[in-house]
mmCIF file of C-alpha atoms in Angstrom:
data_model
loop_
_atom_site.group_PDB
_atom_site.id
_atom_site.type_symbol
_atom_site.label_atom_id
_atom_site.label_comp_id
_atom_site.label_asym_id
_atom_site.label_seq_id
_atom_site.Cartn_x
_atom_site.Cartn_y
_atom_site.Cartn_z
ATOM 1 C CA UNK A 249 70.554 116.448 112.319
ATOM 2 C CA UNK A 250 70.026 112.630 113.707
ATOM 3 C CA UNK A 251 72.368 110.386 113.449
ATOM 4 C CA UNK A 252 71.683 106.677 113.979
ATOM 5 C CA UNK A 253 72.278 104.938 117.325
ATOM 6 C CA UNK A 254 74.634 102.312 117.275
ATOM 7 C CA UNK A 255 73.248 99.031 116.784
ATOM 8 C CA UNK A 256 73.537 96.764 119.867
ATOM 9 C CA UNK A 257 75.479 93.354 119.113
ATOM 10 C CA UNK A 258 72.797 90.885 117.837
ATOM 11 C CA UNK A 259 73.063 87.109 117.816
ATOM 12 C CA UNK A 260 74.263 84.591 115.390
ATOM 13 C CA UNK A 261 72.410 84.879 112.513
ATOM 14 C CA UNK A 262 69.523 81.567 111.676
ATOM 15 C CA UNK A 263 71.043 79.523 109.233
ATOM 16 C CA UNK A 264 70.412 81.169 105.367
ATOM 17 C CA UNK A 265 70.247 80.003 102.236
ATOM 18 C CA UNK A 266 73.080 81.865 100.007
ATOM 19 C CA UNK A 267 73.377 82.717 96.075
ATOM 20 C CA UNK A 268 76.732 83.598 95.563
ATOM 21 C CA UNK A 269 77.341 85.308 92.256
ATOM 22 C CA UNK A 270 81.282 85.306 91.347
ATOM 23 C CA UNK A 271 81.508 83.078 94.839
ATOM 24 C CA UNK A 272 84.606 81.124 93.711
ATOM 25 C CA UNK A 273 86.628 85.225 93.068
ATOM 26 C CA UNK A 274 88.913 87.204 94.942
ATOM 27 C CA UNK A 275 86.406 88.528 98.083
ATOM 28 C CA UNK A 276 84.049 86.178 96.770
ATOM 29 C CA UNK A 277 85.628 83.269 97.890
ATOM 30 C CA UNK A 278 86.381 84.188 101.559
ATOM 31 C CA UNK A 279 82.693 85.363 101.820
ATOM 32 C CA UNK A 280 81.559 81.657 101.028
ATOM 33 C CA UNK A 281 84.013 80.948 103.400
ATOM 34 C CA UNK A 282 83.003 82.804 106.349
ATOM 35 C CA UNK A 283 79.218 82.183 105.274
ATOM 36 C CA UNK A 284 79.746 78.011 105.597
ATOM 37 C CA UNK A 285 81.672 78.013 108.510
ATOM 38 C CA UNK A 286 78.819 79.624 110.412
ATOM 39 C CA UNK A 287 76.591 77.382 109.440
ATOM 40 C CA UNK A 288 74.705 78.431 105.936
ATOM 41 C CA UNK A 289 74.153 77.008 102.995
ATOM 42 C CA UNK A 290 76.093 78.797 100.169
ATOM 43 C CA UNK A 291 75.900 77.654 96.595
ATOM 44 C CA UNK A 292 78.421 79.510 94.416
ATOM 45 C CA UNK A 293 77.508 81.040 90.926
ATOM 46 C CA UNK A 294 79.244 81.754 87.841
ATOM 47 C CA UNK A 295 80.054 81.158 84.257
ATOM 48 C CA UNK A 296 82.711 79.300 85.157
ATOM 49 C CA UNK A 297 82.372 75.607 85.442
ATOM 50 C CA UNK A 298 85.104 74.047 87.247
ATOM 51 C CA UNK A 299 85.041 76.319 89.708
ATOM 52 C CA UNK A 300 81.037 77.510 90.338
ATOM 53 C CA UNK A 301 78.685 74.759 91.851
ATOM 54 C CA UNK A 302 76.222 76.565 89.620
ATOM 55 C CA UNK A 303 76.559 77.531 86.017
ATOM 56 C CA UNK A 304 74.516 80.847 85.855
ATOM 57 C CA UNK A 305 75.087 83.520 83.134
ATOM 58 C CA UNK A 306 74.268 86.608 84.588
ATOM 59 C CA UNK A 307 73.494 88.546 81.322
ATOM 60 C CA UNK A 308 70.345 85.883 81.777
ATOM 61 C CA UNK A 309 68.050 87.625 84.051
ATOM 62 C CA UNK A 310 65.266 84.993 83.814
ATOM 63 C CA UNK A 311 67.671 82.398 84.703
ATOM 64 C CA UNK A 312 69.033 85.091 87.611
ATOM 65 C CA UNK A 313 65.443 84.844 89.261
ATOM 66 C CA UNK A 314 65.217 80.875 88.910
ATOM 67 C CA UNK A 315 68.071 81.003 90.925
ATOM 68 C CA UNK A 316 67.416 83.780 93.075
ATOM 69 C CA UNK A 317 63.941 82.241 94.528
ATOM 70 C CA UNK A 318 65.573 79.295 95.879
ATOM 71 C CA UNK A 319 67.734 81.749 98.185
ATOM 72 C CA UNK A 320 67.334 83.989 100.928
ATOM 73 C CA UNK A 321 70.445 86.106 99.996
ATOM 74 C CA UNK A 322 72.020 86.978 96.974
ATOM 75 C CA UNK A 323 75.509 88.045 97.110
ATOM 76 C CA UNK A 324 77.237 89.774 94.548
ATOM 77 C CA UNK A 325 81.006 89.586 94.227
ATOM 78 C CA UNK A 326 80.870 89.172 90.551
ATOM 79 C CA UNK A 327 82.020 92.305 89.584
ATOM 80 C CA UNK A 328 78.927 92.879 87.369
ATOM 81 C CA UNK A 329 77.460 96.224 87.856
ATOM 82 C CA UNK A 330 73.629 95.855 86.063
ATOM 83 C CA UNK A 331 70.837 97.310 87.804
ATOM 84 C CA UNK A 332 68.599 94.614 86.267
ATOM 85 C CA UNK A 333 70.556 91.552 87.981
ATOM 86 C CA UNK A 334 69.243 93.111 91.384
ATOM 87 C CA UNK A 335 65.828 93.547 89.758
ATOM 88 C CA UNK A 336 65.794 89.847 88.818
ATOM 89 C CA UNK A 337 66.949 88.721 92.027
ATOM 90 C CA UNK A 338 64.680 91.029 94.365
ATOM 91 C CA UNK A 339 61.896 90.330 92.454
ATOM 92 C CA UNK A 340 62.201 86.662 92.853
ATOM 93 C CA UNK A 341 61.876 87.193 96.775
ATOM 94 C CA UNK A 342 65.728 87.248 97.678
ATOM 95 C CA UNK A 343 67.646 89.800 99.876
ATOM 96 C CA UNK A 344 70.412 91.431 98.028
ATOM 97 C CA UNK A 345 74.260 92.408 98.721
ATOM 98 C CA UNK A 346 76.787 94.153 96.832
ATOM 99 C CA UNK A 347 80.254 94.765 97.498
ATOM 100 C CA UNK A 348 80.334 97.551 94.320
ATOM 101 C CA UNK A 349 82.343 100.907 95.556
ATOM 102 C CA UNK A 350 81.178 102.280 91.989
ATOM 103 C CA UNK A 351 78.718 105.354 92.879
ATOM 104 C CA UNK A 352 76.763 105.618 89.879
ATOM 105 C CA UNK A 353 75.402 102.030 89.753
ATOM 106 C CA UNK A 354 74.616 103.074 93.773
ATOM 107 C CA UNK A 355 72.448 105.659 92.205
ATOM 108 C CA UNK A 356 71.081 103.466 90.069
ATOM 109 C CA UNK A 357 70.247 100.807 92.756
ATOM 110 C CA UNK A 358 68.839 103.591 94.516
ATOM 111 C CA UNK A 359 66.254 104.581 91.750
ATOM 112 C CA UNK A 360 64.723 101.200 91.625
ATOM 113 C CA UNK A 361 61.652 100.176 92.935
ATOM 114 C CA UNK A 362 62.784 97.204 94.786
ATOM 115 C CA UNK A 363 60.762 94.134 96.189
ATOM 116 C CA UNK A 364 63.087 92.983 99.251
ATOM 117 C CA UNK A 365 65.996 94.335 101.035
ATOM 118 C CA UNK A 366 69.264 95.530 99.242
ATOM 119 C CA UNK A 367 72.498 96.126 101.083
ATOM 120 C CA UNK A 368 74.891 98.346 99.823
ATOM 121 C CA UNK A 369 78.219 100.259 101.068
ATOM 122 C CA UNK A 370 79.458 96.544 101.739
ATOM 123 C CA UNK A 371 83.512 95.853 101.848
ATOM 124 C CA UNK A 372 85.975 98.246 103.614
ATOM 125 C CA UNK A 373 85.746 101.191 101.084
ATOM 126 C CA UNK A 374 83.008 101.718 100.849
ATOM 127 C CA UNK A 375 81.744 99.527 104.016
ATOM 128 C CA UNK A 376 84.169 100.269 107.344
ATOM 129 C CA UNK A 377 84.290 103.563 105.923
ATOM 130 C CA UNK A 378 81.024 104.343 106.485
ATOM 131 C CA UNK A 379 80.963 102.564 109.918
ATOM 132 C CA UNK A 380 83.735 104.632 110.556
ATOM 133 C CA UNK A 381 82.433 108.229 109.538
ATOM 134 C CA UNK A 382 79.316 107.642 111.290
ATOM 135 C CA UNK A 383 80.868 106.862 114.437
ATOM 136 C CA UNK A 384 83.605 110.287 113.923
ATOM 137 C CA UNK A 385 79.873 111.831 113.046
ATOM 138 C CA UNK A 386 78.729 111.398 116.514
ATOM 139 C CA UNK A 387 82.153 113.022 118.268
ATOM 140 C CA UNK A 388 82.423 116.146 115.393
ATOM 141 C CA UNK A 389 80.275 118.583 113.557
ATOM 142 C CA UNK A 390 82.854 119.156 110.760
ATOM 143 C CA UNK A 391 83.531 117.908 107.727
ATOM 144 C CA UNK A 392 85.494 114.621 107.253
ATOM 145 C CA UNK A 393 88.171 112.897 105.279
ATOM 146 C CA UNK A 394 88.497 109.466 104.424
ATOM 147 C CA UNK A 395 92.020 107.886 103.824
ATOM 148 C CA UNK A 396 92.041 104.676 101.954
ATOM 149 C CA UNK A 397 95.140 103.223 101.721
ATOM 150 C CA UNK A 398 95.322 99.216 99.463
ATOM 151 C CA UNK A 399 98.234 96.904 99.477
ATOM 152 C CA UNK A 400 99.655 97.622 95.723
ATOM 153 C CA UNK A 401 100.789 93.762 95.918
ATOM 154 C CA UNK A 402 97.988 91.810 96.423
ATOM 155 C CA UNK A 403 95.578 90.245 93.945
ATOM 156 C CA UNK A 404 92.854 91.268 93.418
ATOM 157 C CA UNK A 405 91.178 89.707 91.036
ATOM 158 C CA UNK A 406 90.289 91.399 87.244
ATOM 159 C CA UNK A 407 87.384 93.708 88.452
ATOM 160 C CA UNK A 408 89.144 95.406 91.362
ATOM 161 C CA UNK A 409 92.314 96.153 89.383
ATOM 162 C CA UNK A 410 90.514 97.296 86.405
ATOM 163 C CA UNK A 411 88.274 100.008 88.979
ATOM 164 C CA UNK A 412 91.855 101.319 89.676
ATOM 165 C CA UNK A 413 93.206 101.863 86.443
ATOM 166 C CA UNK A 414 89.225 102.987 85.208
ATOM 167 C CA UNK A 415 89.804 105.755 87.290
ATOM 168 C CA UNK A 416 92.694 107.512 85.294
ATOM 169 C CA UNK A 417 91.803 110.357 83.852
ATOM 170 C CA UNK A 418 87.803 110.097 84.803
ATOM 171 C CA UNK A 419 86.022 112.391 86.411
ATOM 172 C CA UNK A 420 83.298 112.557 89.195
ATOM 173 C CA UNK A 421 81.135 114.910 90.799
ATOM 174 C CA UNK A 422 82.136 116.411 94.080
ATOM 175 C CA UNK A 423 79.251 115.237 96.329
ATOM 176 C CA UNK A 424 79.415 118.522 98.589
ATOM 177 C CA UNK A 425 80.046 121.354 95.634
ATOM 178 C CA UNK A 426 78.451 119.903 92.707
ATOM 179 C CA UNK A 427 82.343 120.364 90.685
ATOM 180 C CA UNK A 428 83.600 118.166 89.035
ATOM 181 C CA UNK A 429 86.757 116.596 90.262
ATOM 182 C CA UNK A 430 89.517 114.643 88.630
ATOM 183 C CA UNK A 431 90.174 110.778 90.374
ATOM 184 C CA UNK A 432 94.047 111.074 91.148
ATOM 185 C CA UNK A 433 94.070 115.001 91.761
ATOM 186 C CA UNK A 434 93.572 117.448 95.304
ATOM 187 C CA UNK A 435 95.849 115.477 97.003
ATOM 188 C CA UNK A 436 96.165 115.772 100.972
ATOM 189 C CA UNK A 437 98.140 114.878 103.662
ATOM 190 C CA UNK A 438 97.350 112.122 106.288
ATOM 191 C CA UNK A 439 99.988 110.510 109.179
ATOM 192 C CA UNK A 440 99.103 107.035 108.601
ATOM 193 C CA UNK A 441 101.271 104.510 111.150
ATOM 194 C CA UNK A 442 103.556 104.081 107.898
ATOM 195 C CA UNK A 443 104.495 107.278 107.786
ATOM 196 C CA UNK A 444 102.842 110.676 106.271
ATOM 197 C CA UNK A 445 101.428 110.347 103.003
ATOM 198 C CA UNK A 446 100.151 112.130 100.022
ATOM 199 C CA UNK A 447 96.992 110.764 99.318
ATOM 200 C CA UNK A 448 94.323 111.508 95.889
ATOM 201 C CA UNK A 449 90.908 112.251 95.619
ATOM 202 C CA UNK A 450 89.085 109.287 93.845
ATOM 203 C CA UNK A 451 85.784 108.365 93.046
ATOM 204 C CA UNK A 452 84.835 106.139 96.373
ATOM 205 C CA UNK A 453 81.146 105.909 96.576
ATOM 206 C CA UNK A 454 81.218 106.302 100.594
ATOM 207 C CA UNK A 455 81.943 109.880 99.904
ATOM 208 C CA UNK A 456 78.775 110.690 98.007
ATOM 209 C CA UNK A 457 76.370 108.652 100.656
ATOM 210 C CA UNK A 458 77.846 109.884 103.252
ATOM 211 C CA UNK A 459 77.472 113.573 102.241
ATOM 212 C CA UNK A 460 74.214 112.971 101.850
ATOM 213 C CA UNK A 461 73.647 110.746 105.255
ATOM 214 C CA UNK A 462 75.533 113.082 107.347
ATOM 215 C CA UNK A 463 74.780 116.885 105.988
ATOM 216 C CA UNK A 464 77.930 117.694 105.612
ATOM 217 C CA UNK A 465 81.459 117.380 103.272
ATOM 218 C CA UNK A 466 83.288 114.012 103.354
ATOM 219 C CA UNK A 467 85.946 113.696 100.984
ATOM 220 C CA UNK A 468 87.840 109.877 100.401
ATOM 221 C CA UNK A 469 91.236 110.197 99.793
ATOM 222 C CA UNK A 470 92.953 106.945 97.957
ATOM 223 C CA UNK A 471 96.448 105.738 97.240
ATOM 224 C CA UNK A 472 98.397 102.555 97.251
ATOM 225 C CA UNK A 473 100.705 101.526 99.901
ATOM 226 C CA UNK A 474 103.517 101.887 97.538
ATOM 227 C CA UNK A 475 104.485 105.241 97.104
ATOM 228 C CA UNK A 476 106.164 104.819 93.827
ATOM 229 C CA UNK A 477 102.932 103.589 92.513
ATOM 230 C CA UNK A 478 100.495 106.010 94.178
ATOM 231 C CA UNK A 479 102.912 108.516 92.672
ATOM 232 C CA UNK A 480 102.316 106.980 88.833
ATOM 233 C CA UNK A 481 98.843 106.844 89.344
ATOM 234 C CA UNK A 482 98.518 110.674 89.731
ATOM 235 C CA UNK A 483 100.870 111.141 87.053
ATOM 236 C CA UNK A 484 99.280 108.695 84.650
ATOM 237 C CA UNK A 485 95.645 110.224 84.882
ATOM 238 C CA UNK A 486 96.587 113.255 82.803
ATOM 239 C CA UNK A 487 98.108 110.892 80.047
ATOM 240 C CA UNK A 488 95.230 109.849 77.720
ATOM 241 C CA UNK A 489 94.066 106.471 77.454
ATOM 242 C CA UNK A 490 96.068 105.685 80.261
ATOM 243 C CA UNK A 491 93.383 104.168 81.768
ATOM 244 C CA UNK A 492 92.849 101.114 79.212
ATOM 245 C CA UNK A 493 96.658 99.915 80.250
ATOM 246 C CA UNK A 494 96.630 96.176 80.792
ATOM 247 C CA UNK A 495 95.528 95.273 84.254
ATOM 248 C CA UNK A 496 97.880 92.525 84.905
ATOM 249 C CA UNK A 497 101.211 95.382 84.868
ATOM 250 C CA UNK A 498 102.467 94.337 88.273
ATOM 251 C CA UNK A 499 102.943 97.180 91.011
ATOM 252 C CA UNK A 500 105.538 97.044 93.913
ATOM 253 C CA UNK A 501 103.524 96.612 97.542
ATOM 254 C CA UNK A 502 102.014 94.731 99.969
ATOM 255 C CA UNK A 503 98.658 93.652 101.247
ATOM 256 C CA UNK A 504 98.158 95.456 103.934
ATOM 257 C CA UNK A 505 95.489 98.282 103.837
ATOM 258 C CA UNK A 506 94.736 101.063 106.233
ATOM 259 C CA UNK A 507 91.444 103.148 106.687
ATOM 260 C CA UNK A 508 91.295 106.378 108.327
ATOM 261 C CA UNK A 509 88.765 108.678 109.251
ATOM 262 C CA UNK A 510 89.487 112.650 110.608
ATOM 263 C CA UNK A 511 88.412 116.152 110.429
ATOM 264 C CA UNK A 512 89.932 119.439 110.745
ATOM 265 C CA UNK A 513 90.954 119.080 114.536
ATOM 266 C CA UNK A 514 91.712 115.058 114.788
ATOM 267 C CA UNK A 515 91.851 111.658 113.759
ATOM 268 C CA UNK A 516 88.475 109.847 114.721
ATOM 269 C CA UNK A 517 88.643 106.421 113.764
ATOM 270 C CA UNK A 518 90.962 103.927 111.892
ATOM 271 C CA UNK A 519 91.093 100.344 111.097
ATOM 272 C CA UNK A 520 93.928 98.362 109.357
ATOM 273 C CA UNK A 521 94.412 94.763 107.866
ATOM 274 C CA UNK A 522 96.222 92.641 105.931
ATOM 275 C CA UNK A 523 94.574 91.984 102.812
ATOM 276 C CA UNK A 524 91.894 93.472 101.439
ATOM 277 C CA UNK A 525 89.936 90.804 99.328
ATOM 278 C CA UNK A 526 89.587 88.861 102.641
ATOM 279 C CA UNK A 527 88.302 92.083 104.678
ATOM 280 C CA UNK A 528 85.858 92.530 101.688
ATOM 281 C CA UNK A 529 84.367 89.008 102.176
ATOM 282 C CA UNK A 530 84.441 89.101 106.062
ATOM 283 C CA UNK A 531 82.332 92.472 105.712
ATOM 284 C CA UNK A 532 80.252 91.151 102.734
ATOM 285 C CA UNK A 533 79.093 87.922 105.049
ATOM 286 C CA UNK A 534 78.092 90.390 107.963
ATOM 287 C CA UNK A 535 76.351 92.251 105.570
ATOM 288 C CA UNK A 536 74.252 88.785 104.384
ATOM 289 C CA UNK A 537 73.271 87.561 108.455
ATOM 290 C CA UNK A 538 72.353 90.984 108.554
ATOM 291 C CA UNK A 539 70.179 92.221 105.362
ATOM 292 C CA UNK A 540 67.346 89.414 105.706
ATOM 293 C CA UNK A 541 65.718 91.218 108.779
ATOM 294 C CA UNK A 542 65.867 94.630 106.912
ATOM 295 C CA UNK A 543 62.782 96.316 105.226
ATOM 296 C CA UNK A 544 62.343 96.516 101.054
ATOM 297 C CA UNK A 545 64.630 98.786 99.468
ATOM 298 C CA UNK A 546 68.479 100.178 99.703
ATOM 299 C CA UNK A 547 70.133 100.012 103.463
ATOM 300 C CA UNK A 548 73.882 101.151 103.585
ATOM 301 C CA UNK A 549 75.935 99.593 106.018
ATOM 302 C CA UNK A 550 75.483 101.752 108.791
ATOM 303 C CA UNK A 551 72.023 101.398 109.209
ATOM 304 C CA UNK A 552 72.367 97.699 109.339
ATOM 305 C CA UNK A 553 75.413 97.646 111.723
ATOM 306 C CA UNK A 554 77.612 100.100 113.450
ATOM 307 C CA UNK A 555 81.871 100.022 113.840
ATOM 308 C CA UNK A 556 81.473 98.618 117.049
ATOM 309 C CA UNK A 557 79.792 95.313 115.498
ATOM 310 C CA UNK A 558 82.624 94.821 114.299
ATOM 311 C CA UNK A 559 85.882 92.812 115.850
ATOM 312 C CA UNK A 560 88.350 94.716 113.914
ATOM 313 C CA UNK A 561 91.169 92.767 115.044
ATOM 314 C CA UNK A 562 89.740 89.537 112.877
ATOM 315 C CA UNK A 563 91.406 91.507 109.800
ATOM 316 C CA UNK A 564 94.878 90.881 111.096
#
């Protein structure tokens, strides 16, 4: 097995033209950010009116590509997963990014026959993750974990909390046996710098590409920084229809978030931050300087950048 060299520091990206779908959003928002204060041109997009500079339906594909051929990047922070709004955007010439950590509209990305570049893996889980499991990949031959640990108490905007309710009671495929596995079940035990804690399998797409990327089992492990409400999670995903509860039930936490990446033996890698929509959008915008250069097709984080690209300390 070969496993990619890590990419040597490159330097600030030429100025790009940026289509921001869901710009004005939780991670969103600080991508535009980021994106303008280096120098691009970002024009946001959304249904929204007061708050988009563009007015763009995204159930609209023709109007997607109109959009799309003006721009050398797409990013999408929307929150809409459709295979066909990369199509429309791709086809109209434009390099793609999405921050989705949903692994069946991956596959889906995957299957398509695309015209430009399309960056995926993009955020801190999946995204820094990956980064991070590649790098433990060149120390270890074993299997990894992957602890992913979100502040409970920040906002994150209607798509993110609904993906953490969605989970309850949902199922996925165990990337390395082919089982299916419960999200909020096979708990384990990681010492995280808050303490040790019991953490739950979930359905995190970096486990499924990594598997693949690395040959061997990597298994993400989720859970809130609040104990009580990791705790109700995996109680709540054996009650049915739990996971259609209201998204906006508030749960006690922070914002800070830690990642961490080990194996049998040790812990590898970690990273840590304070707020995670913000870490999402700082990743996201590396991911848009970066995906231009790349060839047609899907390109996961890691073979666009490696951990050490990244000045972990900007996530506070």
């Amino acid at each position: 097995m070969t496993l990619p060299v890590p990419h040597q520091p490159q330097p600030s990206s030429p100025a790009l033209t940026v289509l921001a779908l869901g710009g004005y959003g939780a991670a969103g928002s600080y991508a535009v950010e980021h994106l303008r204060s280096r120098g691009h041109t970002v024009t946001t997009a959304g249904r929204d009116a007061t708050r988009a500079d563009l007015v763009l339906d995204l159930g609209d594909l023709a109007a997607v590509a109109r959009a799309a051929a003006s721009a050398d990047v797409v990013l999408n922070t929307s929150g809409r997963e459709d295979p066909r709004v990369v199509t429309a955007a791709t086809g109209a010439g434009a390099a793609f990014v999405d921050i989705t950590a949903t692994a069946t509209y991956i596959a889906g990305i995957e299957a398509l026959d695309l015209a430009a570049p399309v960056a995926l893996s993009v955020g801190i889980a999946p995204g820094l993750t990956n980064l991070l499991a590649h790098a433990a990949a060149r120390q270890s031959t074993l299997p990894l974990d992957v602890a992913i640990v979100l502040g409970a108490g920040e906002q994150h905007g209607a798509a993110g909390a609904a993906w953490v309710y969605g989970m309850l009671g949902q199922s996925f495929v165990d990337p390395a046996t082919g089982s299916p596995v419960r999200s909020y079940t096979r708990p384990a035990t990681f010492d995280l710098p808050t303490g040790r804690r019991r953490l739950y399998r979930t359905d995190f797409s970096d486990q499924t590409t990594l598997t693949a990327e690395l040959d061997r089992p990597v298994r993400s492990y989720f859970g809130l920084d609040s104990r009580f409400a990791t705790t109700s999670l995996a109680a709540l995903t054996w009650v049915p229809g739990a996971r259609h509860l209201p998204t906006s039930i508030p749960m006690p936490g922070g914002e800070r978030w830690y990642l961490q990446v080990r194996d049998a033996e040790r812990v590898h890698g970690s990273a840590t931050g304070v707020g995670q929509s913000r870490a999402t959008g700082l990743m996201a915008a590396l991911a848009v300087e970066r995906v231009r250069a790349a060839g047609a097709g899907v390109h996961h984080l890691p073979s666009l950048m490696s951990v050490e690209d990244v000045d972990l300390t900007v996530f506070g």
